[in-house]
XYZ file of N, CA and C in Angstrom:
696
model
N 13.779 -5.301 -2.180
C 14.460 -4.121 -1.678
C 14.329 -4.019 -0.162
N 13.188 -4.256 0.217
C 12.919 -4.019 1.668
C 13.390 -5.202 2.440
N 13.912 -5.993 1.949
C 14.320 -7.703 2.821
C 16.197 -7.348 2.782
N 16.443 -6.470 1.476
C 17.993 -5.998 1.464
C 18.357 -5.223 2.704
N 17.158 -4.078 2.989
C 17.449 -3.018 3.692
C 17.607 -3.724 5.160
N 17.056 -4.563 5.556
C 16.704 -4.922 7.006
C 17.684 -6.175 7.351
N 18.463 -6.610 6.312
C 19.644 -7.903 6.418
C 20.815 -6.150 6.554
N 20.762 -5.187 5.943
C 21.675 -4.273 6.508
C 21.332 -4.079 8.291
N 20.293 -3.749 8.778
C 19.851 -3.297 9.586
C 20.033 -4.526 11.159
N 20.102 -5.473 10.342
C 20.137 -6.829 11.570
C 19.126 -6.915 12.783
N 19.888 -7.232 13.645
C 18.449 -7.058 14.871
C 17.758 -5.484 14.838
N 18.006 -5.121 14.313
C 17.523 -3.324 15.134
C 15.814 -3.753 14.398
N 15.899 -4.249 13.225
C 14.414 -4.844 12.696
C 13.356 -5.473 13.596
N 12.352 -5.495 13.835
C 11.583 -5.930 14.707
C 10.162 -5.944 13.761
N 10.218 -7.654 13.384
C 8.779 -7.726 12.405
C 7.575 -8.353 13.672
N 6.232 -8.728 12.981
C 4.641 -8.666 13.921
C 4.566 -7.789 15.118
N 5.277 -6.221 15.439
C 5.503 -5.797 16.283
C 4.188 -4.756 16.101
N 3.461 -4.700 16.233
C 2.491 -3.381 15.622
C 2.212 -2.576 16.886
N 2.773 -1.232 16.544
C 2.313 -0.471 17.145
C 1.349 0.257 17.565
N 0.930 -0.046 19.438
C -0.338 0.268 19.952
C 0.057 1.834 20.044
N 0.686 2.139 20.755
C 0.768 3.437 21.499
C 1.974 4.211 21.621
N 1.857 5.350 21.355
C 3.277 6.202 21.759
C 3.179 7.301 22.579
N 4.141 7.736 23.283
C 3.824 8.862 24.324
C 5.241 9.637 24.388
N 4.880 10.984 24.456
C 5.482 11.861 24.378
C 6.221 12.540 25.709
N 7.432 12.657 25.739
C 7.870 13.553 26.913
C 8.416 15.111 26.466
N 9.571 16.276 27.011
C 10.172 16.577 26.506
C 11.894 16.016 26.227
N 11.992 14.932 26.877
C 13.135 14.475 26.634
C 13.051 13.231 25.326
N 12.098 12.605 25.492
C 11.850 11.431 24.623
C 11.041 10.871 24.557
N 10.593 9.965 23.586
C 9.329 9.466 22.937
C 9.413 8.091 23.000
N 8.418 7.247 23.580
C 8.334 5.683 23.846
C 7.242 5.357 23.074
N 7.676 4.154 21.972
C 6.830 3.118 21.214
C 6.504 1.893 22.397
N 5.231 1.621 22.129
C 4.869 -0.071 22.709
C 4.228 -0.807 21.643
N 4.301 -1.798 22.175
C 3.545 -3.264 21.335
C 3.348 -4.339 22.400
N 2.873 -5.114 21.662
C 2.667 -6.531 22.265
C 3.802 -7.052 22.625
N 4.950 -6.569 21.716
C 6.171 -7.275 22.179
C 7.215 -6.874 22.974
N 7.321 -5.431 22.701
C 8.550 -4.739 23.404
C 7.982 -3.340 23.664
N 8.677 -2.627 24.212
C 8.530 -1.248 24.382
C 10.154 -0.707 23.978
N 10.396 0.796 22.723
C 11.484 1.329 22.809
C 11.165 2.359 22.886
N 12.503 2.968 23.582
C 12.363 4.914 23.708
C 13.052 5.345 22.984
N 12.917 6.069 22.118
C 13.644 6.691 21.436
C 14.233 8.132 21.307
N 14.637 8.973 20.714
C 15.165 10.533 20.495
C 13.555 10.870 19.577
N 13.325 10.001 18.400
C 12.471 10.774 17.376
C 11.996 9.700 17.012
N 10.797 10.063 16.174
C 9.613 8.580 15.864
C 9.317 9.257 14.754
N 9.731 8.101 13.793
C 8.997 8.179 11.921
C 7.783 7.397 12.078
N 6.665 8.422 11.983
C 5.308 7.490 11.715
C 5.255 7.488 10.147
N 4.958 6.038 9.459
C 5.105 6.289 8.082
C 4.070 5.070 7.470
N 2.937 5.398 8.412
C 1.360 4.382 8.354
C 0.357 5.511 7.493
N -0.248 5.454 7.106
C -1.326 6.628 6.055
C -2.276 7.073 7.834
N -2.905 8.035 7.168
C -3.412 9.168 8.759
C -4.842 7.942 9.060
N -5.631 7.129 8.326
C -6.452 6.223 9.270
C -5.912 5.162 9.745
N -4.555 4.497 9.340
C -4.057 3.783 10.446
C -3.754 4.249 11.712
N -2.696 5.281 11.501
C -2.535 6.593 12.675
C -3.922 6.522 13.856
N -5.001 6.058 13.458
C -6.129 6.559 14.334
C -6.123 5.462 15.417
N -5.768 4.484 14.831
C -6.119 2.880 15.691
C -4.444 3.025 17.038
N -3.798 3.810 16.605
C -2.438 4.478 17.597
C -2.846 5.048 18.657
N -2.805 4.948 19.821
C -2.977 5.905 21.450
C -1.813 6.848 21.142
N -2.174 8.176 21.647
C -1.046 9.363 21.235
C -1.146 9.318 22.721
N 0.162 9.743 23.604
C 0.051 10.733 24.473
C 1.262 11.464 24.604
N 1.097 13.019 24.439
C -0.198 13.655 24.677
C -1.217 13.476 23.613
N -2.626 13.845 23.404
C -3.120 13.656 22.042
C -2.703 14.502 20.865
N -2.829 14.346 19.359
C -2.158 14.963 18.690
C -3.466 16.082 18.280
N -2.794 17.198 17.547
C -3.315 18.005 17.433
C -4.810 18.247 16.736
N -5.798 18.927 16.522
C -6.574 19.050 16.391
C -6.756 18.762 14.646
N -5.681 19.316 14.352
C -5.470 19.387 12.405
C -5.322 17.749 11.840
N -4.245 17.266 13.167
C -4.091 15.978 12.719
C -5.103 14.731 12.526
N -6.349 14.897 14.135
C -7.039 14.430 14.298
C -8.018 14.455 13.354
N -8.417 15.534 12.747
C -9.371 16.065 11.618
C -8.995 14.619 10.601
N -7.292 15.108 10.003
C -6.686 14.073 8.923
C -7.310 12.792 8.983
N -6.790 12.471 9.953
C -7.412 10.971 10.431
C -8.798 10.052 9.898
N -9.789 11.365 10.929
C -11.031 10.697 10.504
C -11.641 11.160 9.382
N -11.096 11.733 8.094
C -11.686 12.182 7.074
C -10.945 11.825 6.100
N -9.818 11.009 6.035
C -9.946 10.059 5.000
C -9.762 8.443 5.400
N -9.826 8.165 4.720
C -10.030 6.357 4.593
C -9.177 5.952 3.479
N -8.878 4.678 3.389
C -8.222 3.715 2.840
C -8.904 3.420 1.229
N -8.256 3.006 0.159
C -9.221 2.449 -1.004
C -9.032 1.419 -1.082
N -9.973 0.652 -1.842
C -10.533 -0.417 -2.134
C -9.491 -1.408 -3.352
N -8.870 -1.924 -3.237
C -7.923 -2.346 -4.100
C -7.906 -3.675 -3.952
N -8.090 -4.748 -5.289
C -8.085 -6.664 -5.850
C -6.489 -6.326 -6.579
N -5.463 -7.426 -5.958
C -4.764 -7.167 -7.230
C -4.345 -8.962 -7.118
N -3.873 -9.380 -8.694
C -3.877 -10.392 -9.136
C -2.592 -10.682 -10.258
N -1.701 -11.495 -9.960
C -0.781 -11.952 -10.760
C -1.072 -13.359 -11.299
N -0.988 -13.308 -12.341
C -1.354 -14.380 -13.635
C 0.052 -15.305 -13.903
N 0.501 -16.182 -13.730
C 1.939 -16.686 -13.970
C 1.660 -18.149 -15.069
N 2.618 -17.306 -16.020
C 2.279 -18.659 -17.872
C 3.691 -18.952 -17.728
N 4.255 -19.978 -18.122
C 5.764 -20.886 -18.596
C 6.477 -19.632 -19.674
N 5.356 -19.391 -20.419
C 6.295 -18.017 -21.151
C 4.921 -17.087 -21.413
N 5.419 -15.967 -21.324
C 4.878 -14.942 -22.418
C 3.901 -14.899 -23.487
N 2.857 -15.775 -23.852
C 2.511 -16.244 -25.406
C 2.283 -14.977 -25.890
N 1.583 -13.874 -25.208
C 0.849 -12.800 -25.960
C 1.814 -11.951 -27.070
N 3.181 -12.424 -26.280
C 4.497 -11.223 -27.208
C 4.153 -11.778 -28.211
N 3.912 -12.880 -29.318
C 3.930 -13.412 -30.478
C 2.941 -12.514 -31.172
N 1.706 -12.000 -30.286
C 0.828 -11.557 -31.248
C 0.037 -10.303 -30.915
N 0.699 -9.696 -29.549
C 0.037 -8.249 -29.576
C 0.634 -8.330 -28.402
N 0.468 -6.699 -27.555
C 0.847 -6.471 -26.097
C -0.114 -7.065 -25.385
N -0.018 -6.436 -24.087
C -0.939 -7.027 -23.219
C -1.328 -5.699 -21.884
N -1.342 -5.237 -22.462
C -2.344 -3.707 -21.591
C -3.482 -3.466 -22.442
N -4.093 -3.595 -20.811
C -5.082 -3.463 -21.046
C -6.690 -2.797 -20.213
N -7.765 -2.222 -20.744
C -8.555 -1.278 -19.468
C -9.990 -2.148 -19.640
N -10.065 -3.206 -19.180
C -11.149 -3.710 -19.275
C -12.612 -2.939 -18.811
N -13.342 -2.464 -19.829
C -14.470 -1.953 -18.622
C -16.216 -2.507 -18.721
N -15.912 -4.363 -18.755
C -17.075 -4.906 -18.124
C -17.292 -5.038 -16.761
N -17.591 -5.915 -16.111
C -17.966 -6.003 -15.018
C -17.221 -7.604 -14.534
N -16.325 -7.096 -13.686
C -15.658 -6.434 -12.794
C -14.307 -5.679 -14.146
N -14.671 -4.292 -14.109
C -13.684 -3.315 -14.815
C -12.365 -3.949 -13.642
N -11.436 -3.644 -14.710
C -10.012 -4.065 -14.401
C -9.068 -3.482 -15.472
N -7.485 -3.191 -15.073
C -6.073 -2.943 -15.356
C -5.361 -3.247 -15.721
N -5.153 -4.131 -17.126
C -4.432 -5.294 -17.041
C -2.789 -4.848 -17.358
N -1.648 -5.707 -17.211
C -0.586 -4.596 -17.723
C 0.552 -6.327 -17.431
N 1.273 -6.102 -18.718
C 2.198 -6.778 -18.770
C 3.523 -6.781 -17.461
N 3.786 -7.806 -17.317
C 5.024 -7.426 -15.808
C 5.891 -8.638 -15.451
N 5.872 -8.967 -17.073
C 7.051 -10.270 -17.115
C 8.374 -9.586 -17.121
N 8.997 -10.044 -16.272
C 10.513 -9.805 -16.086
C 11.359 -10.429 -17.409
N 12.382 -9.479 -17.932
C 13.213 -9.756 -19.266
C 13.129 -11.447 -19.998
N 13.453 -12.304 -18.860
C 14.195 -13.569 -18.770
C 12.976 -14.403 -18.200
N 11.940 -13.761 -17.795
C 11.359 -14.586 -16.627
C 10.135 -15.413 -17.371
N 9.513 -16.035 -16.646
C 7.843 -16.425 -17.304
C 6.870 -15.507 -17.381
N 5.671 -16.027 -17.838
C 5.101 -14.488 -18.362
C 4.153 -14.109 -17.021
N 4.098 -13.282 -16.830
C 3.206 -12.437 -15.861
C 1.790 -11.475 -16.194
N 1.029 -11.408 -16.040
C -0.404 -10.394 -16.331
C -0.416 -9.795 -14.874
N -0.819 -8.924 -14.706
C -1.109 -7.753 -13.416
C -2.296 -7.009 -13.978
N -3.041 -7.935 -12.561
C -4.913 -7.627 -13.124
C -5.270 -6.840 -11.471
N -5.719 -5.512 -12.133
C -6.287 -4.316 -10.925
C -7.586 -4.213 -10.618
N -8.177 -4.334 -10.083
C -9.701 -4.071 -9.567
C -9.623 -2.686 -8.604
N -10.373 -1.822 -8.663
C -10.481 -1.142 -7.680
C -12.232 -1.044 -7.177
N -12.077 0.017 -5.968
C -13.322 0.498 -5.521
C -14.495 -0.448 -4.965
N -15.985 -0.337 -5.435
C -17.168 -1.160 -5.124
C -16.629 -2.551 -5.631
N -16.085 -2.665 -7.253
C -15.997 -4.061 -7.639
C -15.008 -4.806 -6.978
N -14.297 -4.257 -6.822
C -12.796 -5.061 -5.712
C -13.876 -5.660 -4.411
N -14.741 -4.875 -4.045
C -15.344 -5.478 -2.373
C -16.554 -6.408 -2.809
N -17.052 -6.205 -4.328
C -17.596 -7.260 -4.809
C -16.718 -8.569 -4.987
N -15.861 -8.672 -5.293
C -14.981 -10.190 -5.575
C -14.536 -10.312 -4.506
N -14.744 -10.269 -3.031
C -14.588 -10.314 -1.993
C -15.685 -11.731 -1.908
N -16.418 -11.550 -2.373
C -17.774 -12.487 -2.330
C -17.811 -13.841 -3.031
N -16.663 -13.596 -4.119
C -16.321 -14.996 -4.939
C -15.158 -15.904 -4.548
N -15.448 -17.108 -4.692
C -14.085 -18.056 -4.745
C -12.850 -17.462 -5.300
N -11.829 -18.395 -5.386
C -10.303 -17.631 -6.091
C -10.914 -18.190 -7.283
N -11.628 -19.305 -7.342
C -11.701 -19.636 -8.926
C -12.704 -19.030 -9.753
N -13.473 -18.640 -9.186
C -14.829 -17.553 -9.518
C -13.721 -16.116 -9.827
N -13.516 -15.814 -8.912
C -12.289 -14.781 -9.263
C -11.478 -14.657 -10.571
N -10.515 -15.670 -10.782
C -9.742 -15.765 -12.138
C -10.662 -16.151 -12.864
N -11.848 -16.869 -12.785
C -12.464 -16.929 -14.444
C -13.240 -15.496 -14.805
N -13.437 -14.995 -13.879
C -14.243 -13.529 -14.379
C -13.063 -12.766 -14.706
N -12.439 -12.852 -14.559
C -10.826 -11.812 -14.647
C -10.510 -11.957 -16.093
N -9.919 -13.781 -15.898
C -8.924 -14.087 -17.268
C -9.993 -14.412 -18.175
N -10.948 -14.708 -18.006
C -12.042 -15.451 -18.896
C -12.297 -14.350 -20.022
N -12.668 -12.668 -19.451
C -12.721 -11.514 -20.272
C -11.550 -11.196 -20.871
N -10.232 -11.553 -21.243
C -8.973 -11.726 -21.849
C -9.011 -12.519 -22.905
N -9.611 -13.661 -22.610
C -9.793 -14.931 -23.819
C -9.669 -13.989 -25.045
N -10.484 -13.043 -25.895
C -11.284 -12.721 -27.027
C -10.071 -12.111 -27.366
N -8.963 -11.479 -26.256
C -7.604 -10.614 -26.884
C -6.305 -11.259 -26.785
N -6.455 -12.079 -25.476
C -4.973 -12.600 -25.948
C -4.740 -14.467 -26.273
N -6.476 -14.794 -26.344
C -6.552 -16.495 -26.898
C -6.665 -17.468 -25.532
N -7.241 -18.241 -25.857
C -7.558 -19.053 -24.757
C -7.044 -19.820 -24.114
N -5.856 -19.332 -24.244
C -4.330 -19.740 -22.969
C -4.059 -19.102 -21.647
N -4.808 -17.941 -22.146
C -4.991 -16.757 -21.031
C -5.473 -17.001 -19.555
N -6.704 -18.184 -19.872
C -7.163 -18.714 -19.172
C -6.848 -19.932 -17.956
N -5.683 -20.159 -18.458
C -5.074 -21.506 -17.733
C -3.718 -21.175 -16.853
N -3.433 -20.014 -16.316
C -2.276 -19.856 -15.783
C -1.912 -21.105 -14.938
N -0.272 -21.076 -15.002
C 0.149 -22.083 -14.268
C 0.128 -21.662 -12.713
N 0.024 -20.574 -12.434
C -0.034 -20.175 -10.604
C -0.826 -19.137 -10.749
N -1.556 -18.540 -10.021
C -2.150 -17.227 -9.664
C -2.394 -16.997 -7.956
N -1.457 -15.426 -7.869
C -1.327 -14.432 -7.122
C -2.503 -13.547 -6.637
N -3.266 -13.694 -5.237
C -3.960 -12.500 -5.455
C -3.503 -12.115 -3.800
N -4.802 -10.759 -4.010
C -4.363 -9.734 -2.666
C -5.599 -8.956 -2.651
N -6.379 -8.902 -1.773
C -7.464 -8.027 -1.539
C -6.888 -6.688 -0.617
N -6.134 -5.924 -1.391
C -5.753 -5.069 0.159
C -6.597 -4.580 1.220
N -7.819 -4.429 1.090
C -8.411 -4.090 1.412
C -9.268 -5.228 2.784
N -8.679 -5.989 2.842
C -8.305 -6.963 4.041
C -8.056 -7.305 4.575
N -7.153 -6.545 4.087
C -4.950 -6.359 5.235
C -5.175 -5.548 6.551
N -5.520 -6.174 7.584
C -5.851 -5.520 8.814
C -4.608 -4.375 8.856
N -3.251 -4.743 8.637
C -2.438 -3.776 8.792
C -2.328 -2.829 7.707
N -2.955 -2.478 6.677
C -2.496 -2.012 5.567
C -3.624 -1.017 5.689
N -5.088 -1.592 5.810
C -6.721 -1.115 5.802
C -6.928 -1.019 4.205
N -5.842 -0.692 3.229
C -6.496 -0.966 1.788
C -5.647 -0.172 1.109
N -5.751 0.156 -0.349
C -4.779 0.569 -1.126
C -5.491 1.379 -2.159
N -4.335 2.504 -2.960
C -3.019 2.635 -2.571
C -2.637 3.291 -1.520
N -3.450 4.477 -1.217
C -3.113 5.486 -0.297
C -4.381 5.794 0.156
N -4.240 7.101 1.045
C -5.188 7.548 1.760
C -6.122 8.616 1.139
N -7.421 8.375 1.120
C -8.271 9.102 -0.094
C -9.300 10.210 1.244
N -9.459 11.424 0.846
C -10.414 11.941 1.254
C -12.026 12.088 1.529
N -12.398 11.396 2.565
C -13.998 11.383 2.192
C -14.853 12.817 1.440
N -15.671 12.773 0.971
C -16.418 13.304 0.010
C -17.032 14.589 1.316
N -16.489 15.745 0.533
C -17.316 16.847 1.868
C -16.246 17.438 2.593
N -14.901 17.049 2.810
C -14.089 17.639 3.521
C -13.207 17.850 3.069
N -12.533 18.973 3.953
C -11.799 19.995 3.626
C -9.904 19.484 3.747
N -9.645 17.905 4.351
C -8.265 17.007 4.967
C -8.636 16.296 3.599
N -6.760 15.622 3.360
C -7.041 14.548 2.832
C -6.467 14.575 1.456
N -6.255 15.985 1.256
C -5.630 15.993 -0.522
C -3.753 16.156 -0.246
N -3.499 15.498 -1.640
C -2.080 15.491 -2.136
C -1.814 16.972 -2.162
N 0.129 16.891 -1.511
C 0.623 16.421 -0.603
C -0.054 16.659 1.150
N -0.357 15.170 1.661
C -0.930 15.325 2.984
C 0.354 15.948 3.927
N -0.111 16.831 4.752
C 0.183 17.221 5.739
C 1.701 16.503 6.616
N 2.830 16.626 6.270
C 3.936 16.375 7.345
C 4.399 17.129 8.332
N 4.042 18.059 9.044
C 5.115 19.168 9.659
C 5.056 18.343 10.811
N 6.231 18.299 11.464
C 6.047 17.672 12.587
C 5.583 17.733 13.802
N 4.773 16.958 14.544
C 4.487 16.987 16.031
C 4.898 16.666 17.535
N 5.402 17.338 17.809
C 7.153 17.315 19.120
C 7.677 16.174 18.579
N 8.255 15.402 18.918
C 9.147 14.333 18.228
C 8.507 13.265 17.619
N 7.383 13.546 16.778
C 6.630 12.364 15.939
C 7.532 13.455 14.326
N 7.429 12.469 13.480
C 7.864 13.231 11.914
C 6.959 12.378 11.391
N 6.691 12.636 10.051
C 5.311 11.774 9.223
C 6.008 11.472 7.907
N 5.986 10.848 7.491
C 6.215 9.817 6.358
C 5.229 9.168 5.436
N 5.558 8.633 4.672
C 4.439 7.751 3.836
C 4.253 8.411 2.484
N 3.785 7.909 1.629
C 3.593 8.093 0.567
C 2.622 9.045 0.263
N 1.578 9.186 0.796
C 0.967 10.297 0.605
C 1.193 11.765 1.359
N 2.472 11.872 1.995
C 2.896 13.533 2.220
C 3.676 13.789 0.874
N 3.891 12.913 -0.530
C 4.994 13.261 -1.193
C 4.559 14.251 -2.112
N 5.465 14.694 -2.641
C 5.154 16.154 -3.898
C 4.483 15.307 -5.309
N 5.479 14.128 -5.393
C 5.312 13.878 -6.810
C 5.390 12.363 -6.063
N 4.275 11.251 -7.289
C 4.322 10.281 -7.598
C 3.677 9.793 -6.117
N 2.561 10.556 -5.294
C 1.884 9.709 -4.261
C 0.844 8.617 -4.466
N 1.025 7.885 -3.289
C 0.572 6.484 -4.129
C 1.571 5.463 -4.354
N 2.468 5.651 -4.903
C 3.202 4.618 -5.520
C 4.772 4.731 -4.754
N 5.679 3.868 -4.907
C 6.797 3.839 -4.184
C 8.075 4.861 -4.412
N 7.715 5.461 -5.783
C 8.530 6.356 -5.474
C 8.304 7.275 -4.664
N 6.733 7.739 -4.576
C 6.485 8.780 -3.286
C 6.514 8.412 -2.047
N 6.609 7.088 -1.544
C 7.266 6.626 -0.166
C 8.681 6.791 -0.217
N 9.437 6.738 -1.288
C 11.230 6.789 -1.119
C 11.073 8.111 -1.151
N 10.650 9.318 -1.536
C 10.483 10.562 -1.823
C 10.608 10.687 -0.147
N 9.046 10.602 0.249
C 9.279 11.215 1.936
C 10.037 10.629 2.866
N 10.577 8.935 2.505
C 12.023 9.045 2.999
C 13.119 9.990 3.255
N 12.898 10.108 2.045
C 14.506 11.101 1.895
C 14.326 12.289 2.627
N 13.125 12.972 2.616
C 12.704 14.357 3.552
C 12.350 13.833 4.841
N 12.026 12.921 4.965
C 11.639 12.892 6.811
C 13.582 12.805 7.510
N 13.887 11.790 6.538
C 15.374 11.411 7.417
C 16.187 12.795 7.430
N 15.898 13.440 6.582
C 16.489 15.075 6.360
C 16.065 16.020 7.968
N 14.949 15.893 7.650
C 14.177 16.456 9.151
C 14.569 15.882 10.575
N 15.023 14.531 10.550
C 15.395 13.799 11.919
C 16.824 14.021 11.876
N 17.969 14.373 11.237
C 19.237 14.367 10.991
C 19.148 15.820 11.590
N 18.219 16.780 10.768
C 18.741 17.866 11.882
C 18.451 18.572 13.079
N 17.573 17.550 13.837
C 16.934 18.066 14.947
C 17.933 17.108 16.116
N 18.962 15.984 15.363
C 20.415 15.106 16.240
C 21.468 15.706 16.425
């Protein structure tokens, strides 16, 4: 979806561009990077509020925002795609599943109609930053190895495996969304959008419903672009 949107968009796209700094006038608002600098009318920030922190504001942003920032953090998220020639498990049971040995995991079927078979294995939290510590192959045998006993010892041999520590992703800082540290008062669903002179906020965690996941990023799509349409 997002490779559709930006073949609409053509050059105006600008990928490894990460934004250091933005600064505020009353006429208009300038992004920089390593690569370019643009000025714009209005700026969709649509990074969760501790990426936001590693951003130079000027002027600085408000006191409420700043709070946001440093009082929540990123979560801890392993995720892992399993890829078989087919499906075997359809023959003899589903394949969801809530593993809770050690490393507890998510398991959930996510073979496409037509496609080969797929497993989607979740780690979160302490154990996700524990398998940080293992090989990829130490990894899938503690994963698929605890599967053997339910879906047979085919489970074990995928023909490719997918992983992702989000929580590694210098640009991302971790997944899904932005969680509140323990003690404060920032940080709960729906986070904070009202806007700040020509910054608007975005992301998945300002949404009403379904934060976290992509429909609550298309959600505050649809309301931020609402908000920038009528301030043009």
């Amino acid at each position: 979806m997002t490779d559709t949107l930006a073949e609409e968009l053509g050059s105006r796209v600008h990928t490894g561009c990460r934004v250091t700094a933005i600064s505020q006038t009353a006429d208009s608002a300038t992004l920089r990077t390593h690569a370019l600098t643009v000025v714009a009318d209005r700026v969709v920030v649509a990074v969760p509020p501790p990426v936001v922190a590693s951003i130079d504001m000027d002027p600085a942003l408000p006191p409420t925002r700043i709070a946001l920032q440093h009082n929540t953090y990123m979560g801890s998220v392993y995720k892992a795609i399993a890829v078989y020639p087919r499906p075997f498990w359809h023959a003899r049971s589903g394949a969801e599943f809530m593993m809770l040995g050690h490393p507890g995991a998510a398991v959930y079927d996510t073979t496409a109609p037509e496609g080969p078979g797929h497993l989607c294995l979740l780690v979160a939290g302490p154990e996700a930053r524990e398998l940080d510590e293992l090989t990829t192959e130490q990894r899938q045998g503690a994963l698929l190895g605890a599967l053997a006993a339910h879906l047979g010892p085919e489970v074990t041999a995928p023909s490719d495996w997918h992983e992702k520590s989000w929580h590694l992703d210098e640009f991302v800082g971790g997944g899904y969304l932005a969680l509140p540290h323990i003690g404060t008062t920032e940080g709960f669903l729906p986070m904070p959008s009202d806007p700040v002179g020509r910054l608007h906020w975005a992301g998945t965690e300002t949404a009403r419903e379904h934060a976290g996941y992509l429909e609550g990023a298309i959600e505050s799509g649809h309301r931020v672009a609402g908000e920038v349409l009528s301030t043009l």
